[in-house]
Amino acid sequence: MNILLSNDDGCTAPGLLCLRDHLREHHDVQVVAPDRNRSGASNSLTLLNPIRVRKSADGTLCVDGTPTDCVHLALASLLEQRPDMVVSGINAGANLGDDTLYSGTVAAAMEGRHLGRTALAISCVSHKPRHYPTSARVAVSLIDQLQRQPLPPNTILNVNVPDVPWAELQGFEITRLGTRRCAETVTRSEDPRGRTIYWIGVSGDESDCGPGTDFHAISRHKVSITPLTVDLTQHQDLEPLRQWAQAL
């Protein structure tokens, strides 16, 4: 397959490089990634400033934009051959539950929906991963399975992998997104010049994390695979809201 690889940790991130090397053993891979860490960028596009792209010695295209910028530019302009799939990762840190709303890793995969093929976001559940090769092997296995049994178009797979050796994985589980409690409060401080600054706190603890959720699968050392879609419509509420709106 022809695979477009991106991420949100930056074009020199070790997770990206590990995944690139594993994928290239089986597929043609072009890397288009942010030139620096853009974690938390979500689906943002750069609209008010020009975007610059530089090509590194190994052929990687480093973009001074968001993960969504990277995939958008790649599909619209940068690549001579349209890829078969977009793969995003390996992210250093989990993208579980509510995290997916903010994740640049997931956003890069979501932008790949324009291909009309399944896109894949993969994260290692540790902020200082020691076992990137485990996540890379998971990605290769999933891509092989997708070639044998494709999923419906416009499906995004959000994959989270425990940071353990391959032999210690306890299997794969199809999951739904859990939820977290409210994030910790924002910390207010001052910079050296006395100006007020703010630090956004870490994510809140798990709330909805029972069986069937991505949190629960990870706690059991299983790979969590959650199918996502960009359609945010709450379809079951359409008809009740039509009746509710009659009073407006």
Coordinates of C-alpha atoms in Angstrom, one line a residue:
M1 CA 0.0 0.0 0.0
N2 CA 0.9 3.6 -0.4
I3 CA 0.7 5.1 3.1
L4 CA 0.8 8.7 4.3
L5 CA 2.3 8.9 7.8
S6 CA 1.8 11.9 10.1
N7 CA 1.6 12.7 13.8
D8 CA 1.3 15.5 16.2
D9 CA 4.6 15.0 18.2
G10 CA 6.8 16.4 15.4
C11 CA 8.7 15.1 12.4
T12 CA 11.6 13.9 14.4
A13 CA 9.6 12.2 17.2
P14 CA 10.9 8.7 18.0
G15 CA 7.4 7.2 17.8
L16 CA 7.0 8.5 14.2
L17 CA 10.5 7.2 13.2
C18 CA 9.8 3.8 14.7
L19 CA 6.5 3.4 12.9
R20 CA 8.0 4.6 9.7
D21 CA 10.7 2.0 9.8
H22 CA 8.3 -0.8 10.6
L23 CA 5.8 0.2 7.9
R24 CA 8.5 0.5 5.2
E25 CA 9.3 -3.2 5.6
H26 CA 5.9 -3.8 4.0
H27 CA 4.6 -0.7 2.3
D28 CA 5.6 2.5 0.5
V29 CA 5.6 5.3 3.1
Q30 CA 5.7 9.1 2.7
V31 CA 6.1 11.1 5.9
V32 CA 4.4 14.6 6.2
A33 CA 4.5 15.8 9.8
P34 CA 4.6 19.0 11.9
D35 CA 8.1 20.6 12.3
R36 CA 7.5 20.7 16.1
N37 CA 5.3 19.2 18.8
R38 CA 1.7 20.2 18.1
S39 CA -0.1 18.1 20.7
G40 CA -3.6 19.3 21.5
A41 CA -4.1 21.0 18.1
S42 CA -7.2 18.9 17.4
N43 CA -8.6 19.5 13.9
S44 CA -7.4 23.1 13.6
L45 CA -6.3 24.4 10.2
T46 CA -3.9 27.3 9.6
L47 CA -6.0 29.9 7.7
L48 CA -4.6 33.3 8.4
N49 CA -0.9 32.6 7.9
P50 CA 1.2 31.0 5.1
I51 CA 2.5 27.5 5.7
R52 CA 6.1 26.6 4.9
V53 CA 7.4 23.1 4.2
R54 CA 10.9 21.9 4.3
K55 CA 12.3 18.5 3.1
S56 CA 14.7 16.8 5.4
A57 CA 17.6 14.7 4.3
D58 CA 15.6 11.4 4.7
G59 CA 12.8 12.7 2.6
T60 CA 10.4 13.7 5.4
L61 CA 8.3 16.8 4.7
C62 CA 8.3 18.9 7.8
V63 CA 5.4 21.4 7.9
D64 CA 5.2 24.5 10.2
G65 CA 1.5 23.8 10.8
T66 CA -0.9 21.5 12.6
P67 CA -1.4 17.8 12.0
T68 CA -4.5 18.6 10.0
D69 CA -2.5 21.1 7.9
C70 CA 0.0 18.3 7.2
V71 CA -2.5 15.8 5.9
H72 CA -4.6 18.4 4.0
L73 CA -1.5 19.8 2.2
A74 CA -0.2 16.3 1.5
L75 CA -3.5 15.2 -0.1
A76 CA -4.1 18.4 -1.9
S77 CA -0.7 19.4 -3.1
L78 CA 2.5 17.8 -1.8
L79 CA 2.2 14.2 -2.9
E80 CA 2.4 13.1 -6.5
Q81 CA 0.6 9.8 -5.8
R82 CA -2.6 9.7 -3.8
P83 CA -2.0 7.4 -0.8
D84 CA -4.2 4.4 0.0
M85 CA -4.4 5.2 3.8
V86 CA -3.4 7.8 6.4
V87 CA -1.7 6.5 9.5
S88 CA -1.0 8.9 12.4
G89 CA 1.4 8.1 15.3
I90 CA 2.9 6.6 17.2
N91 CA 1.8 9.2 19.8
A92 CA 3.7 9.4 23.1
G93 CA 0.7 9.3 25.5
A94 CA -2.8 7.9 25.5
N95 CA -5.7 9.2 23.4
L96 CA -8.5 7.7 25.4
G97 CA -12.0 8.9 26.1
D98 CA -12.4 12.7 25.9
D99 CA -8.8 13.1 24.9
T100 CA -9.8 12.3 21.3
L101 CA -11.6 15.7 21.1
Y102 CA -8.2 17.5 21.6
S103 CA -5.9 15.0 19.9
G104 CA -3.8 16.1 17.0
T105 CA -2.9 12.5 16.4
V106 CA -6.6 11.5 15.9
A107 CA -7.2 14.7 13.9
A108 CA -4.5 13.8 11.3
A109 CA -6.3 10.4 10.8
M110 CA -9.6 12.2 10.6
E111 CA -8.4 14.4 7.8
G112 CA -7.5 11.3 5.9
R113 CA -11.2 10.5 5.6
H114 CA -11.1 12.4 2.3
L115 CA -9.5 9.2 0.9
G116 CA -12.7 7.3 1.4
R117 CA -10.6 4.6 3.1
T118 CA -10.1 3.7 6.7
A119 CA -7.6 5.9 8.5
L120 CA -5.6 4.8 11.6
A121 CA -4.4 6.8 14.7
I122 CA -2.1 4.9 17.1
S123 CA -0.9 5.9 20.5
C124 CA 1.4 4.3 23.1
V125 CA -0.1 4.7 26.6
S126 CA 2.9 6.3 28.2
H127 CA 4.3 9.8 28.1
K128 CA 7.8 8.2 28.1
P129 CA 7.3 5.1 26.1
R130 CA 9.8 2.3 26.3
H131 CA 8.2 -0.1 23.9
Y132 CA 7.4 1.7 20.6
P133 CA 8.1 -1.4 18.6
T134 CA 5.0 -3.0 20.2
S135 CA 2.8 -0.3 19.0
A136 CA 4.5 -0.4 15.6
R137 CA 3.8 -4.2 15.3
V138 CA 0.2 -3.5 16.3
A139 CA -0.1 -1.0 13.4
V140 CA 1.4 -3.4 10.9
S141 CA -1.0 -6.1 12.0
L142 CA -4.1 -3.9 11.8
I143 CA -3.1 -2.7 8.3
D144 CA -2.7 -6.3 7.1
Q145 CA -6.1 -7.1 8.5
L146 CA -7.6 -4.0 6.8
Q147 CA -6.2 -5.2 3.5
R148 CA -7.8 -8.6 3.9
Q149 CA -11.1 -7.3 5.4
P150 CA -11.7 -3.6 4.7
L151 CA -13.9 -1.6 6.9
P152 CA -16.6 0.9 5.7
P153 CA -15.2 4.1 4.1
N154 CA -14.7 7.1 6.4
T155 CA -14.0 5.0 9.4
I156 CA -11.2 6.2 11.7
L157 CA -9.7 3.6 14.0
N158 CA -8.4 5.1 17.3
V159 CA -5.9 2.6 18.6
N160 CA -4.2 2.7 22.0
V161 CA -1.5 0.3 22.9
P162 CA -0.2 -0.5 26.4
D163 CA 3.5 0.3 26.8
V164 CA 4.6 -3.3 27.3
P165 CA 6.7 -5.8 25.4
W166 CA 4.8 -7.6 22.5
A167 CA 4.7 -10.8 24.5
E168 CA 2.9 -9.2 27.4
L169 CA -0.1 -7.9 25.4
Q170 CA -3.3 -9.6 26.4
G171 CA -5.1 -9.3 23.1
F172 CA -7.1 -6.8 21.1
E173 CA -10.5 -5.4 22.1
I174 CA -13.0 -3.3 20.2
T175 CA -14.1 -0.5 22.6
R176 CA -16.1 2.6 22.9
L177 CA -14.8 5.9 24.3
G178 CA -14.9 6.3 28.0
T179 CA -15.1 9.7 29.7
R180 CA -13.1 11.6 32.2
R181 CA -13.9 13.9 35.1
C182 CA -13.4 17.6 34.7
A183 CA -9.7 18.5 34.2
E184 CA -7.7 19.9 37.1
T185 CA -7.9 23.7 37.6
V186 CA -5.8 26.1 35.6
T187 CA -2.6 27.3 37.4
R188 CA -2.1 31.0 37.4
S189 CA 1.5 32.3 37.7
E190 CA 3.7 35.1 36.5
D191 CA 6.5 35.2 33.9
P192 CA 9.9 36.8 34.8
R193 CA 8.6 40.2 33.7
G194 CA 5.6 40.1 36.0
R195 CA 3.0 39.3 33.4
T196 CA 0.2 36.9 34.3
I197 CA 0.4 33.5 32.6
Y198 CA -1.7 30.3 32.9
W199 CA -0.9 26.6 32.7
I200 CA -3.7 24.3 31.7
G201 CA -3.7 21.3 34.1
V202 CA -3.6 17.6 33.3
S203 CA -6.6 15.6 32.2
G204 CA -9.0 14.5 34.9
D205 CA -9.3 11.0 36.2
E206 CA -11.4 8.4 34.5
S207 CA -15.1 8.5 35.1
D208 CA -16.9 6.1 32.7
C209 CA -14.2 3.5 32.6
G210 CA -16.0 0.2 33.0
P211 CA -16.1 -2.9 30.8
G212 CA -16.3 -2.1 27.1
T213 CA -14.5 1.2 27.3
D214 CA -11.1 2.0 26.0
F215 CA -9.9 2.8 29.6
H216 CA -10.9 -0.7 30.8
A217 CA -9.2 -2.5 27.9
I218 CA -5.9 -0.7 28.5
S219 CA -6.1 -1.4 32.3
R220 CA -6.1 -5.1 31.3
H221 CA -3.0 -4.7 29.0
K222 CA -5.2 -5.1 25.9
V223 CA -5.0 -3.1 22.7
S224 CA -8.0 -0.8 22.5
I225 CA -9.5 -0.3 19.0
T226 CA -12.3 2.3 18.9
P227 CA -14.0 3.1 15.6
L228 CA -14.7 6.8 15.2
T229 CA -16.6 8.9 12.7
V230 CA -16.5 12.6 11.9
D231 CA -20.4 12.8 11.9
L232 CA -21.1 14.3 15.3
T233 CA -24.8 14.4 14.8
Q234 CA -26.8 12.9 17.7
H235 CA -29.2 11.0 15.3
Q236 CA -31.6 9.7 18.0
D237 CA -32.4 13.2 19.0
L238 CA -33.4 14.5 15.6
E239 CA -37.1 13.6 15.8
P240 CA -37.6 14.7 19.4
L241 CA -35.9 18.0 18.6
R242 CA -38.1 18.5 15.6
Q243 CA -41.1 18.3 17.9
W244 CA -39.4 20.5 20.5
A245 CA -38.6 23.1 17.9
Q246 CA -42.2 23.5 16.9
A247 CA -42.7 25.7 19.9
L248 CA -40.0 28.2 18.8

